[in-house]
Short mmCIF file of C-alpha atoms in Angstrom, two decimals:
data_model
loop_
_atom_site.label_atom_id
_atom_site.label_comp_id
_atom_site.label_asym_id
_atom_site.label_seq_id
_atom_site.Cartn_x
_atom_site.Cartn_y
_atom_site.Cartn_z
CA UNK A 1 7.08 -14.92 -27.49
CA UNK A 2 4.39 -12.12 -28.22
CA UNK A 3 1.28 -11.49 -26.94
CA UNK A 4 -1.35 -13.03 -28.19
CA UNK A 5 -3.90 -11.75 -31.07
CA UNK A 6 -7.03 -12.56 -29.03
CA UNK A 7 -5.91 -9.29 -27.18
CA UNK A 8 -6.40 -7.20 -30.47
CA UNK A 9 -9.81 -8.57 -30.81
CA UNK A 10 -13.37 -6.51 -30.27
CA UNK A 11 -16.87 -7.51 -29.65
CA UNK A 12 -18.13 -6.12 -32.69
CA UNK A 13 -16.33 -6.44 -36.24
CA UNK A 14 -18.60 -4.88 -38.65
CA UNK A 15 -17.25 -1.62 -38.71
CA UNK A 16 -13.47 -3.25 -39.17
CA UNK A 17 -11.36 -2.66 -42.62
CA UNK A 18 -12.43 0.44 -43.77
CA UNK A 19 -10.37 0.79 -47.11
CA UNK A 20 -6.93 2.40 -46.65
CA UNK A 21 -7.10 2.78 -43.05
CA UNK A 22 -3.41 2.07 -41.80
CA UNK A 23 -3.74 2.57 -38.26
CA UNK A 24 -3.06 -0.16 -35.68
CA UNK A 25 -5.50 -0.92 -33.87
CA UNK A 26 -4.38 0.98 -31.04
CA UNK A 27 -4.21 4.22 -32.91
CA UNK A 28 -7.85 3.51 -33.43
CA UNK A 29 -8.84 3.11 -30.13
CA UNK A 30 -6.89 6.34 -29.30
CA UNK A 31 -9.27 8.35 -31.27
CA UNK A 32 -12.29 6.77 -31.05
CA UNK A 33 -11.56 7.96 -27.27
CA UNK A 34 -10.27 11.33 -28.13
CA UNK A 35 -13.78 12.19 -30.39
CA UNK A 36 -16.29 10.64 -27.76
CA UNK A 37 -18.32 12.90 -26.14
CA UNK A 38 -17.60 11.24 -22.61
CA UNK A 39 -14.19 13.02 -23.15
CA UNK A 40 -15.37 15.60 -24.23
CA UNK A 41 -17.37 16.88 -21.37
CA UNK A 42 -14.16 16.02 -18.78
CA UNK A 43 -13.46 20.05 -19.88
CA UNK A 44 -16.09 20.89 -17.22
CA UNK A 45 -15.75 18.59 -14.73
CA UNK A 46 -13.74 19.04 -11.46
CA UNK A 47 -10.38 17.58 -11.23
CA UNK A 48 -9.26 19.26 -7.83
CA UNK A 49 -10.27 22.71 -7.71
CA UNK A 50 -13.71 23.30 -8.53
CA UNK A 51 -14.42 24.89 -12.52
CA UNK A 52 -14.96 28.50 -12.15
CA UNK A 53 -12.89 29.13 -9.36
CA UNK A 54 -9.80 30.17 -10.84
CA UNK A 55 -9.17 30.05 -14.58
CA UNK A 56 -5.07 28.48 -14.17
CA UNK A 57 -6.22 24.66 -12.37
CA UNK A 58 -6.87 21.20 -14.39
CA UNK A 59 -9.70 20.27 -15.35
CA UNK A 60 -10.39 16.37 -16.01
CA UNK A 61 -9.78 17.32 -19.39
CA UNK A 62 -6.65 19.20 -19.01
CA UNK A 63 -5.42 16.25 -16.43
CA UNK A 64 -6.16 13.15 -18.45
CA UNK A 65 -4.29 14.91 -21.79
CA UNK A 66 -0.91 15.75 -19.43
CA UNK A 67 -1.50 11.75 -17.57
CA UNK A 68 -1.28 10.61 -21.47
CA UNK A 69 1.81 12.56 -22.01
CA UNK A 70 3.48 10.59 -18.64
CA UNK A 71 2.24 7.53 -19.75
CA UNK A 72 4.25 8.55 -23.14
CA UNK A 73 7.54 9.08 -21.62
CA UNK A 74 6.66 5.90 -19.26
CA UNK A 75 6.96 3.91 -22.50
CA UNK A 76 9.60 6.01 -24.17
CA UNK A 77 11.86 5.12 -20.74
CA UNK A 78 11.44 1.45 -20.63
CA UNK A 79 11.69 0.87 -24.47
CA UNK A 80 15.02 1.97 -23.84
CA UNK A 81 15.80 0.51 -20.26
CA UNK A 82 14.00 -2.81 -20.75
CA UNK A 83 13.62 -3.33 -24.27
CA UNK A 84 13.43 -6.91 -24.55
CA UNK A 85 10.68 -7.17 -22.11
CA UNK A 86 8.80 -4.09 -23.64
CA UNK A 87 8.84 -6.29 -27.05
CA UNK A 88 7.83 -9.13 -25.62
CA UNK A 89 4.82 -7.50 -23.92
CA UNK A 90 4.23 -5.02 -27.09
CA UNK A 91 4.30 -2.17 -25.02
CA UNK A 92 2.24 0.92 -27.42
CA UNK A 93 2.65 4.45 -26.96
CA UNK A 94 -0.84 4.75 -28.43
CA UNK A 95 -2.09 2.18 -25.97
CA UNK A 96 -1.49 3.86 -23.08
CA UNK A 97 -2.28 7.00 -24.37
CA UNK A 98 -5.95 5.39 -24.88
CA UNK A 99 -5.51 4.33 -21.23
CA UNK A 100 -4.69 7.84 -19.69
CA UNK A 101 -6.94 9.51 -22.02
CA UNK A 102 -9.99 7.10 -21.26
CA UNK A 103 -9.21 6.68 -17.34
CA UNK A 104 -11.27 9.46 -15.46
CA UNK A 105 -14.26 9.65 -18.13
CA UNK A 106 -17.00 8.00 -15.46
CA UNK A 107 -16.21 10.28 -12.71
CA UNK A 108 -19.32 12.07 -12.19
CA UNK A 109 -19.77 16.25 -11.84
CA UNK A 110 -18.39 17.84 -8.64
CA UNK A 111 -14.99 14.93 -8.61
CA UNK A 112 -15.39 12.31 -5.43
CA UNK A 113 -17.90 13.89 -4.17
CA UNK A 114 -20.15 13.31 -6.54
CA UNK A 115 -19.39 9.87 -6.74
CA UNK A 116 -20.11 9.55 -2.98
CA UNK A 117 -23.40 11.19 -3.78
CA UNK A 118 -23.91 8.77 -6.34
CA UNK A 119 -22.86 5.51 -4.14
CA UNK A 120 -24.95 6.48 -1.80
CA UNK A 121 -28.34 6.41 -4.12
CA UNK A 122 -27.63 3.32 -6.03
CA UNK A 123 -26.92 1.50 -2.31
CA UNK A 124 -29.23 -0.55 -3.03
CA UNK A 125 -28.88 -0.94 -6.68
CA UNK A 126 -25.72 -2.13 -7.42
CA UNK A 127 -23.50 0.76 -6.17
CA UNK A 128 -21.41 3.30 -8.19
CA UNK A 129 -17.96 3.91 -8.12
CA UNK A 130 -15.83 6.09 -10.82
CA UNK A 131 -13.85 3.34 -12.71
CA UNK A 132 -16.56 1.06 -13.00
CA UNK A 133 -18.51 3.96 -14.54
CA UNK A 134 -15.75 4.10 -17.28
CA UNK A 135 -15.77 0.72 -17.84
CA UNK A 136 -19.21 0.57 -18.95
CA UNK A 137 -19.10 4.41 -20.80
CA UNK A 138 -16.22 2.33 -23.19
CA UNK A 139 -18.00 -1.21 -23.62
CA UNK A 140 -21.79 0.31 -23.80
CA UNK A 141 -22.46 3.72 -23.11
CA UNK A 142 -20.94 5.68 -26.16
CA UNK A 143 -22.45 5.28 -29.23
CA UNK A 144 -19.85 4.90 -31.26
CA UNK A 145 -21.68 1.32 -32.22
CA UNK A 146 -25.22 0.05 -31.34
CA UNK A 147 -24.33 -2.53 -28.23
CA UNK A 148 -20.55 -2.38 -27.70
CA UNK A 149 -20.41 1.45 -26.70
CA UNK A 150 -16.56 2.27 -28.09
CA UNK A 151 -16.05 -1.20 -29.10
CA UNK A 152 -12.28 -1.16 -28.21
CA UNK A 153 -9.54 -3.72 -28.07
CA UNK A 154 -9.60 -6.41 -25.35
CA UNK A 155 -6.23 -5.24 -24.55
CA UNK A 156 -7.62 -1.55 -24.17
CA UNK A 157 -10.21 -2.66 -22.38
CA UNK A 158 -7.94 -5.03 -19.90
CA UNK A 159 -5.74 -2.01 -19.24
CA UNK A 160 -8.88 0.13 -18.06
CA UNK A 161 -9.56 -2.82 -15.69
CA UNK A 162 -8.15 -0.46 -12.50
CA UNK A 163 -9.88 -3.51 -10.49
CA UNK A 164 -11.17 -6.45 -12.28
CA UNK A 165 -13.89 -7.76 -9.83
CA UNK A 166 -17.53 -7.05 -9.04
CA UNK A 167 -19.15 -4.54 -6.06
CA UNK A 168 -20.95 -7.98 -4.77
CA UNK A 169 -17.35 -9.49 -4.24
CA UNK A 170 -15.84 -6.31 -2.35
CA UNK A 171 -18.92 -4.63 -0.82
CA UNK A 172 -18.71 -4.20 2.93
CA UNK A 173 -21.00 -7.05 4.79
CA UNK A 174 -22.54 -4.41 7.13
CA UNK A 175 -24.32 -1.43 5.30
CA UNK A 176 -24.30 1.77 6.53
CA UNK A 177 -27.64 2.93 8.32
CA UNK A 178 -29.39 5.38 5.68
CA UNK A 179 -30.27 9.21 6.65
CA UNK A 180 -33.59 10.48 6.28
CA UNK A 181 -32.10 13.85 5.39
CA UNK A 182 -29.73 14.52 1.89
CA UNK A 183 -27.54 16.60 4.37
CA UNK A 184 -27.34 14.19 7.12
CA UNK A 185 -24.37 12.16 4.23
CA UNK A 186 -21.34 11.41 6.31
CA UNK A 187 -18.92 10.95 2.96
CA UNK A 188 -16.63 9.00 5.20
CA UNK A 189 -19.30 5.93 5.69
CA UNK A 190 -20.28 6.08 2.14
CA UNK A 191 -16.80 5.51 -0.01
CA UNK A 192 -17.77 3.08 -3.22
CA UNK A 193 -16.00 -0.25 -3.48
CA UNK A 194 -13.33 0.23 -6.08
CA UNK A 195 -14.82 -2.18 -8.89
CA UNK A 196 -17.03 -3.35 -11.72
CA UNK A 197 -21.20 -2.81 -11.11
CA UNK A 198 -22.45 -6.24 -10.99
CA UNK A 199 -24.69 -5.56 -14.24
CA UNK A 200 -21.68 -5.45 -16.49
CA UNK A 201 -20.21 -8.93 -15.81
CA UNK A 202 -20.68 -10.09 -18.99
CA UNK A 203 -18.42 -7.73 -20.57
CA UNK A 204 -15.61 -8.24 -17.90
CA UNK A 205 -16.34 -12.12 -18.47
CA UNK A 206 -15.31 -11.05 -22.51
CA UNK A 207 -12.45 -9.35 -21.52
CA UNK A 208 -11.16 -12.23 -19.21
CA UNK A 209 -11.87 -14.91 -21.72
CA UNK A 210 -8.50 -15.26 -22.97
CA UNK A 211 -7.18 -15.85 -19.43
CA UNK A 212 -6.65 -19.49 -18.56
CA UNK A 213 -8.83 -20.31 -15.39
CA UNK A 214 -5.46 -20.14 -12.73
CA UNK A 215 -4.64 -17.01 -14.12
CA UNK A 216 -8.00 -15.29 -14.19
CA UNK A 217 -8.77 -16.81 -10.57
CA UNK A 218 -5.23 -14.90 -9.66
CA UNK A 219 -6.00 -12.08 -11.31
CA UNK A 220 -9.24 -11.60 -9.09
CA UNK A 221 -7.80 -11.83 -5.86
CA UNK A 222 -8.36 -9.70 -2.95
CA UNK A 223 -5.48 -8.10 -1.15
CA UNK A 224 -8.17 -7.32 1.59
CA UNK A 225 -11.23 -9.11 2.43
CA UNK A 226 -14.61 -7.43 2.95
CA UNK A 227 -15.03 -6.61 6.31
CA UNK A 228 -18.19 -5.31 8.52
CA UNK A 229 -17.15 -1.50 8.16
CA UNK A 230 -14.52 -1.74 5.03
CA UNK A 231 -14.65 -2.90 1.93
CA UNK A 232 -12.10 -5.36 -0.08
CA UNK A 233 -9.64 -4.49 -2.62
CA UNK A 234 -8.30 -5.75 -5.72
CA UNK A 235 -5.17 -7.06 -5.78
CA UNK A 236 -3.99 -6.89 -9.45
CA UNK A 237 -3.54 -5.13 -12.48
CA UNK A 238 -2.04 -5.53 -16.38
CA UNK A 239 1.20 -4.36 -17.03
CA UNK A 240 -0.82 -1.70 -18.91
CA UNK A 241 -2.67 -0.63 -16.19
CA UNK A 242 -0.25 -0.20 -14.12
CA UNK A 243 1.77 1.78 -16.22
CA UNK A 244 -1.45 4.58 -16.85
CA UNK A 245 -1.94 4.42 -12.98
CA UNK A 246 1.73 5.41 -12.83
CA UNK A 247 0.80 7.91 -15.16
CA UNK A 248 -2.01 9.18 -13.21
CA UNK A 249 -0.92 9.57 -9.82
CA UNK A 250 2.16 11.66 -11.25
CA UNK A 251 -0.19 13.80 -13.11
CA UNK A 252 -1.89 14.24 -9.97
CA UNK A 253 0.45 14.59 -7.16
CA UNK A 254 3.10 17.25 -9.32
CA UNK A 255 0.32 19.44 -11.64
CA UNK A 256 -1.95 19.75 -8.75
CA UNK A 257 0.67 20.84 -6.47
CA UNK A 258 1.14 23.24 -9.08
CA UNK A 259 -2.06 24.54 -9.06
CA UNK A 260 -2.27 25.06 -5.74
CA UNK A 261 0.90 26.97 -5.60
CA UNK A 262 -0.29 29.37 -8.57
CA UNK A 263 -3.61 30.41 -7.20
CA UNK A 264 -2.30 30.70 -3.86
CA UNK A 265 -3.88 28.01 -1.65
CA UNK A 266 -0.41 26.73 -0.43
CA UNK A 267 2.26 28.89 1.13
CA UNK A 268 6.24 28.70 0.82
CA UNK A 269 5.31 28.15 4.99
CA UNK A 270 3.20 25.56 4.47
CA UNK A 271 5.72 23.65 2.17
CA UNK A 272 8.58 24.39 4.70
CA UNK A 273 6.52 23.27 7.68
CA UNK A 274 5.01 20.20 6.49
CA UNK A 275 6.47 19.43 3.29
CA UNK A 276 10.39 19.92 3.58
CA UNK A 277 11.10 17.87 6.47
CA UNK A 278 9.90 14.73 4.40
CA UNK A 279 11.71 15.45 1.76
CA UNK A 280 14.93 15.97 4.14
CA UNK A 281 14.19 12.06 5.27
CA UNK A 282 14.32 11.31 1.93
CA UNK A 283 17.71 12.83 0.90
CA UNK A 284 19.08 10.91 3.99
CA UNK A 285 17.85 7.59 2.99
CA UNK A 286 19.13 8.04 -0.46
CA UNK A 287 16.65 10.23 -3.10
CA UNK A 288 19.07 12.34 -5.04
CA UNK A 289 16.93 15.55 -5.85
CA UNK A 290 18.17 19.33 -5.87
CA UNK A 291 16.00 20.02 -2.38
CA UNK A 292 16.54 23.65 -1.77
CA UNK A 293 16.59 24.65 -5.47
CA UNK A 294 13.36 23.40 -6.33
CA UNK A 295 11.76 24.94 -2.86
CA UNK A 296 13.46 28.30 -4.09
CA UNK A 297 12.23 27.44 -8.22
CA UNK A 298 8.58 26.50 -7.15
CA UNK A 299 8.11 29.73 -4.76
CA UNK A 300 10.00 32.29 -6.59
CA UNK A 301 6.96 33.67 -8.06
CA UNK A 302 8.65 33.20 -11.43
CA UNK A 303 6.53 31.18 -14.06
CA UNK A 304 9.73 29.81 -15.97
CA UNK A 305 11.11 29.08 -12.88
CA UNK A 306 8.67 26.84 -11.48
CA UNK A 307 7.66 24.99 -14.64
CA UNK A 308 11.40 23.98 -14.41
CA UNK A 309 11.30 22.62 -10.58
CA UNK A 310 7.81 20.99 -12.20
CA UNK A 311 9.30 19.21 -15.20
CA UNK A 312 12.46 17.97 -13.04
CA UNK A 313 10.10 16.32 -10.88
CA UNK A 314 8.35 14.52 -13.50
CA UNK A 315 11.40 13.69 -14.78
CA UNK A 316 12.71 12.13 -11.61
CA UNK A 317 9.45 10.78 -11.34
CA UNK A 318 9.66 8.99 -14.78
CA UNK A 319 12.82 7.65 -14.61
CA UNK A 320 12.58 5.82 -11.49
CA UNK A 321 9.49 3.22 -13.15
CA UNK A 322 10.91 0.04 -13.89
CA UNK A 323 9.15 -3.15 -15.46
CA UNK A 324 9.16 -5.83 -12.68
CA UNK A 325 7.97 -9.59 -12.44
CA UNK A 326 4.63 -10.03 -10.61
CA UNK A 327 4.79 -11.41 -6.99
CA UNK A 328 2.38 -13.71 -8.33
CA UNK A 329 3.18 -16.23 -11.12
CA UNK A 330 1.04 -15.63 -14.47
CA UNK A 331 0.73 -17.90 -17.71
CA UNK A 332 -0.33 -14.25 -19.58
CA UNK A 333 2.93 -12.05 -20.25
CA UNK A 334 0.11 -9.01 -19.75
CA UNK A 335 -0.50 -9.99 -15.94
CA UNK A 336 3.14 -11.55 -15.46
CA UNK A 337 4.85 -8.12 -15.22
CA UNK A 338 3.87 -5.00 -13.54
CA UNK A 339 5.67 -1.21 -13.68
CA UNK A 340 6.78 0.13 -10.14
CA UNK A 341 7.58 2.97 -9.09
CA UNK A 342 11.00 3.40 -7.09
CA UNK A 343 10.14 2.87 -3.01
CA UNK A 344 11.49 6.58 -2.30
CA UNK A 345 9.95 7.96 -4.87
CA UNK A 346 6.31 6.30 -3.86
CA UNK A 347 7.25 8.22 -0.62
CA UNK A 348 7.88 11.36 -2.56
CA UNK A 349 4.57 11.16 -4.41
CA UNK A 350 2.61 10.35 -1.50
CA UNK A 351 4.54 12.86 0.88
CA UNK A 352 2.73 15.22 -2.40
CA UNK A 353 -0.62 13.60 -2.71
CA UNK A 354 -1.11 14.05 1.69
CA UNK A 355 0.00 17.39 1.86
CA UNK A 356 -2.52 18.64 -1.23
CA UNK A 357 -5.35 16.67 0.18
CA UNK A 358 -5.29 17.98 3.68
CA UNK A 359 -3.71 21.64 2.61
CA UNK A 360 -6.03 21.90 -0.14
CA UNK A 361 -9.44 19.40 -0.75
CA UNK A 362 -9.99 19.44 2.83
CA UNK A 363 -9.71 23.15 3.32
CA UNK A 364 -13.28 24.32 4.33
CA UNK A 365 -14.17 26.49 1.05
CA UNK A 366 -13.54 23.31 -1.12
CA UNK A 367 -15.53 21.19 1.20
CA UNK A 368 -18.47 23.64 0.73
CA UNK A 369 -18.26 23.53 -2.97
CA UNK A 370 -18.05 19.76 -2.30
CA UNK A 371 -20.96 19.66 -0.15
CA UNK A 372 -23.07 21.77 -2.45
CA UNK A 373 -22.46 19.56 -5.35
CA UNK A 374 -23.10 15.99 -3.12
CA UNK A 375 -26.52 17.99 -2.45
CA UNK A 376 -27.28 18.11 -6.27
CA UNK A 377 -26.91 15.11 -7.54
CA UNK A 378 -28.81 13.53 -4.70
CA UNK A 379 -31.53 16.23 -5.17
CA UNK A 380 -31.47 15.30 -8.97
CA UNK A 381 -31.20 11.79 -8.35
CA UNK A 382 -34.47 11.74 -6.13
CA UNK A 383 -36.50 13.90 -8.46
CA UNK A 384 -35.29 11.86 -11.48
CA UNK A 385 -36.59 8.41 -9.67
CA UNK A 386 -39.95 9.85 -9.04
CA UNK A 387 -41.26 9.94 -12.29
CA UNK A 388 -38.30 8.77 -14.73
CA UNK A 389 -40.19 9.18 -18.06
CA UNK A 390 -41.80 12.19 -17.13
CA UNK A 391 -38.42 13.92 -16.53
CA UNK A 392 -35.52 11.84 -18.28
CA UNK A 393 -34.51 13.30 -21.69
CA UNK A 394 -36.56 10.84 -24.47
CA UNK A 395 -33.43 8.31 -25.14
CA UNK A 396 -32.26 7.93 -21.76
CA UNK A 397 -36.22 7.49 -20.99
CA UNK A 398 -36.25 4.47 -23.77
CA UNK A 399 -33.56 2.50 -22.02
CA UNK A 400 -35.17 3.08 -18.98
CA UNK A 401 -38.17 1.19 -19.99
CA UNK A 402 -35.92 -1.07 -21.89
CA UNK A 403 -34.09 -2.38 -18.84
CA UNK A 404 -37.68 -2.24 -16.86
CA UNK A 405 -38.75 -4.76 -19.36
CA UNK A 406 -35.50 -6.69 -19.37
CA UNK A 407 -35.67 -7.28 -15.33
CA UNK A 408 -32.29 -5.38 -14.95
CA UNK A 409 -31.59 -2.44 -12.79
CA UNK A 410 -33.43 0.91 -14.12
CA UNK A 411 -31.96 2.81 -11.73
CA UNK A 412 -28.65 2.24 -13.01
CA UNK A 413 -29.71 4.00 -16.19
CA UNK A 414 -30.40 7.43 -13.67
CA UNK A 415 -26.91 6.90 -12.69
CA UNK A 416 -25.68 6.85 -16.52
CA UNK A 417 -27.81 9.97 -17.00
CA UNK A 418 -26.11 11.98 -13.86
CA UNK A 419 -22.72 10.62 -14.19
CA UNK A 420 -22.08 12.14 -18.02
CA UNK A 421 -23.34 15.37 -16.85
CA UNK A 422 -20.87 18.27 -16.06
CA UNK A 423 -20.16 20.31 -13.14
CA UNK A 424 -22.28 23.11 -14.39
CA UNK A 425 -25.05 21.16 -16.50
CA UNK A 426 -25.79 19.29 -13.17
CA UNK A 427 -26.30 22.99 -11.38
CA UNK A 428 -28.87 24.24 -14.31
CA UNK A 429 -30.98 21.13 -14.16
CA UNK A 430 -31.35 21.61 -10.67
CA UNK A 431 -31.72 25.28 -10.54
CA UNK A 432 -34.45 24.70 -13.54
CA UNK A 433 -36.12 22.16 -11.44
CA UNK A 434 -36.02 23.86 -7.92
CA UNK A 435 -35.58 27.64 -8.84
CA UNK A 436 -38.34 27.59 -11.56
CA UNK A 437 -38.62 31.38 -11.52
CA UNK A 438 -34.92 31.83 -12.64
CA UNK A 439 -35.23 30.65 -16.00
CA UNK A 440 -35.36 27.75 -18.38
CA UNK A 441 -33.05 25.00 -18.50
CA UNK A 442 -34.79 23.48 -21.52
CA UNK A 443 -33.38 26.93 -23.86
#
């Protein structure tokens, strides 16, 4: 039993059989990801530490190329390990690479907190949240065709599918009251919904269509409910997308730490205080990991030596993902089986991921680079709605009017505009708009 060929198809098949192209289509979805400009501009956006304030951190660039590399050895490992399931599901190197490669390109300029900043405009237009931002950069948004943005696989597409439901379906059922002031924004009130905008259901209704309806009304379940001051969650992934989410969070968790370690925002007494103790749990209830050795490798001040205490935990990392049967029973061998992580070693990541958010993006100097860049786009985002076609550059003014005249949301098409923008072209627009005296943005 292989998966089926509706999984290889694409919206639009003009641009199909080019003579002597051998590439699956996989391999073709890979680049077409690698040479979009949405990628391209991930060089200048913040992954953790904010670009230009050290030269040695990740950039989303630099981030979604070593998530891609994971996501490699993820396959590599259970080719080997579970190689009659990996057949069966047609498991592709180049697939997940597209994944990893593809997965941060909606966050907007200044990481999370721009994407609060943006949530926070659209709150009355449909919301914006990160992965639904990708979504539509990949089935619209990039020109690599007319209508169908990247015009990927279905299976490329279903593996980007983080959480395949709408904002209307997870969206808290009592708003937050809005401020009269930009920097009045509590961030902790104003967290998107992690999901699809409402005006791109058609696309996730292509995507779906090869679902039966059991499995796609599984697929779309909630593991928690919209409440009056939280908002639901997805409950399920592919097999793909769990796999590059795998990917991710030990790209993030391990290379960040890194980071923070090189430039010098986390202490060998930090790590001992608040680090080593969890890790000590973990030896006792059974994680086998050279403790002391990699405390000693990581802090030595020695590049070589802490790249090595960096790839071992990768490594670790990497070999404890196993393919496992969904708790849920699917007709598609896609959403039937899921990768998981090993239960210590989701400890061990998440004993990483607390300690760098608290020890590092909450320290107060990132939170004022944070702030500062939540006071941009909201700034630009105001300015922009004023007078959209006196401002907005002369395409993104066109589908303005275009979606005026089509009844859908124009506002959403501000949010396309700030959301491709990088860290530092956001800061020029709005010095050039606020600071006129300084010089022109337009040069």
């Amino acid at each position: 039993m292989t998966v089926a060929s509706a999984w290889l198809q694409r919206q639009d098949n003009s641009r199909e059989g080019r003579d002597n192209d051998l590439r699956h289509p996989y391999q073709r979805d890979k680049a077409r990801v690698l040479h979009s400009a949405a990628f391209r501009r991930l060089q200048a956006k913040t992954q953790v530490m904010y670009i230009g304030m050290h030269d040695f951190p990740r950039t989303r660039l630099t981030h979604s190329l070593e998530a891609a590399q994971i996501g490699t050895g993820l396959v590599s490992r259970l080719r080997q390990q579970q190689a009659a399931v990996s057949e069966q599901l047609g498991l592709s190197k180049s697939l997940i690479e597209s994944l990893c490669l593809a997965h941060d390109i909606g966050h907007p300029p200044y990481g999370h907190g721009g994407e609060i900043a943006l949530h926070y405009m659209m709150r009355n237009s449909g919301g914006f949240e990160g992965n639904g931002q990708t979504f539509r950069i990949v089935t619209q948004l990039e020109p690599y065709t007319q209508h169908n943005g990247m015009n990927l696989c279905r299976r490329t597409l279903l593996g980007l599918l983080k959480y395949p439901v709408l904002q209307s379906q997870l969206v808290q059922t009592r708003q937050p009251a809005a401020i009269s002031q930009h920097q009045q924004l509590d961030t902790r009130l104003w967290h998107p919904p992690k999901a699809l905008f409402d005006d791109d259901s058609d696309y996730l209704d292509w995507v779906l269509a090869p679902l039966s309806d059991s499995d796609r009304q599984q697929f779309q379940q909630l593991s928690q409910q919209p409440s009056e001051h939280q908002a639901g969650r997805s409950r399920h992934k592919s097999v793909d997308a769990s796999i590059m989410e795998i990917a991710d969070d030990i790209a993030y968790a391990v290379h960040d730490l890194e980071d923070a370690i090189v430039v010098g925002l986390i202490q060998r007494e930090q790590w001992q205080q608040l680090v080593l103790p969890e890790l000590e749990q973990l030896m006792v209830d059974g994680l086998t990991l050279p403790l002391h050795e990699l405390t000693t490798q990581l802090f030595s001040g020695q590049h070589f030596a802490r790249k090595n205490a960096i790839g071992a935990l990768v490594n670790h990392l990497v070999n404890a993902v196993d393919l496992i049967p969904n708790t849920v029973v699917f007709d598609e061998p896609l959403l039937a089986w899921t990768a998981s992580l090993g239960v210590l070693e989701q400890r061990l990541l998440h004993t990483f991921k607390q300690f760098v958010f608290y020890n590092v993006i909450r320290r107060p100097d990132m939170q004022v680079q944070e702030f500062k860049g939540q006071q941009i786009v909201m700034a630009l985002f105001e300015v922009l709605s004023v007078d959209p076609l006196r401002l907005l550059p002369h395409n993104t003014a066109a589908r303005y009017r275009q979606a005026e005249a089509d009844g859908s949301q124009p506002q959403r098409i501000i949010a396309d505009y700030l959301a491709g923008m990088t860290d530092a072209y956001a800061a020029r627009l709005h010095q050039d708009l606020f600071s006129p005296g300084l010089g022109s943005f337009y040069r």
